[in-house]
C-alpha positions as a printed NumPy array, in Angstrom:
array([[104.905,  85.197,  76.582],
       [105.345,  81.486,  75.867],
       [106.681,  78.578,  77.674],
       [108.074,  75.149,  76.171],
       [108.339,  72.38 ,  78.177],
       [110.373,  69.458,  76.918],
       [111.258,  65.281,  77.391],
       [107.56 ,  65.651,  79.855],
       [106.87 ,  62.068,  80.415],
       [103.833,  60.836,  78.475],
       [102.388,  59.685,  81.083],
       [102.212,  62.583,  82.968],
       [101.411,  64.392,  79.534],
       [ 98.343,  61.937,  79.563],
       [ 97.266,  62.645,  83.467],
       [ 97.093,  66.527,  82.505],
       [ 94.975,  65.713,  79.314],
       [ 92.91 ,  63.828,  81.666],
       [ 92.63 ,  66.501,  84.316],
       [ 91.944,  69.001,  81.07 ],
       [ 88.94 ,  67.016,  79.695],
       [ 87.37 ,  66.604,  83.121],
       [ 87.141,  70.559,  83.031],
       [ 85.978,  70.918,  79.877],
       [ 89.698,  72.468,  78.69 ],
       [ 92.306,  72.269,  76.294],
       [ 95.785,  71.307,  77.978],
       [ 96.659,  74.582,  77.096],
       [ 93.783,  76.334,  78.854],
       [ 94.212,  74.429,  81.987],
       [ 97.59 ,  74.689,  82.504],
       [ 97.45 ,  77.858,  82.317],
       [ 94.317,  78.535,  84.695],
       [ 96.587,  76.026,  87.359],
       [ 99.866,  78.242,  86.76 ],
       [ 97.905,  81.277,  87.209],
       [ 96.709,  79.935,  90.034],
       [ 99.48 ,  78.684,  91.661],
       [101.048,  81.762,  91.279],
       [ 98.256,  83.505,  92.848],
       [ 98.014,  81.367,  95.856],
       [101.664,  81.922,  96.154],
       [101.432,  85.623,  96.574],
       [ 98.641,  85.503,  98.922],
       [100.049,  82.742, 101.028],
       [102.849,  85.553, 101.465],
       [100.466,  88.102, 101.869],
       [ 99.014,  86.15 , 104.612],
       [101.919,  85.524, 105.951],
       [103.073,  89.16 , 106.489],
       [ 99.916,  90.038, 107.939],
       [100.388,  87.585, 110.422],
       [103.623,  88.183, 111.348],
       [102.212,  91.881, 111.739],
       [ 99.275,  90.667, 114.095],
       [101.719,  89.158, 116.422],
       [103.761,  91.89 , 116.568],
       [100.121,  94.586, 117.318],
       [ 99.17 ,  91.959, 119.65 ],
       [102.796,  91.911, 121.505],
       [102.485,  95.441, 121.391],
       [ 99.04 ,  95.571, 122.7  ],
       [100.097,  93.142, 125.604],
       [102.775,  95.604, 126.314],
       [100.871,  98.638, 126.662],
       [ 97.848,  96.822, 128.857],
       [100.639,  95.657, 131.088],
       [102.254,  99.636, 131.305],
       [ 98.725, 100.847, 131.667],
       [ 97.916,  98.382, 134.611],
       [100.944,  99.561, 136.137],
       [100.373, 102.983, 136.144],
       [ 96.449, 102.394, 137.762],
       [ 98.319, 100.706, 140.213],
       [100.66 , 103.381, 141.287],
       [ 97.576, 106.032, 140.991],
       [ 95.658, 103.64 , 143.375],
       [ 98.823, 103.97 , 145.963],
       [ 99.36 , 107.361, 145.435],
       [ 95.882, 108.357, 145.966],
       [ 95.149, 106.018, 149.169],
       [ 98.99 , 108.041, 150.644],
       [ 96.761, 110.715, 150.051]])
């Protein structure tokens, strides 16, 4: 697929040559290694994102249960000192 990009201003035009040349790439080439990689970061930042939304969420869970299961000891300690 292609992209056109018009009225860039040549100074900026001349800043992304710049960047190209210092990595040995056409302006072609390295714009499209940095959209490719801007995309990718995007999709793992949201990857990353979801997982820790999900970590917070097991760990809420987790505090929960500990919680729950420290209440039951509890009331199995009392019922077996009534005992």
């Amino acid at each position: 697929m292609n992209l056109l990009l018009r009225d860039i201003d040549p100074v900026i035009v001349k800043q992304i040559d710049d960047w190209a040349k210092e990595h040995n790439r056409s302006r072609q080439q390295y714009l499209k290694e940095l959209l490719a990689s801007w995309c990718a970061n995007g999709i793992q930042s949201t990857q990353v994102e979801r997982l820790e939304r999900q970590l917070e969420a097991n760990t809420l869970h987790l505090k929960r249960s500990a919680d729950e299961l420290a209440e039951v000891t509890r009331l199995l300690n009392e019922v077996m000192q009534d005992a």
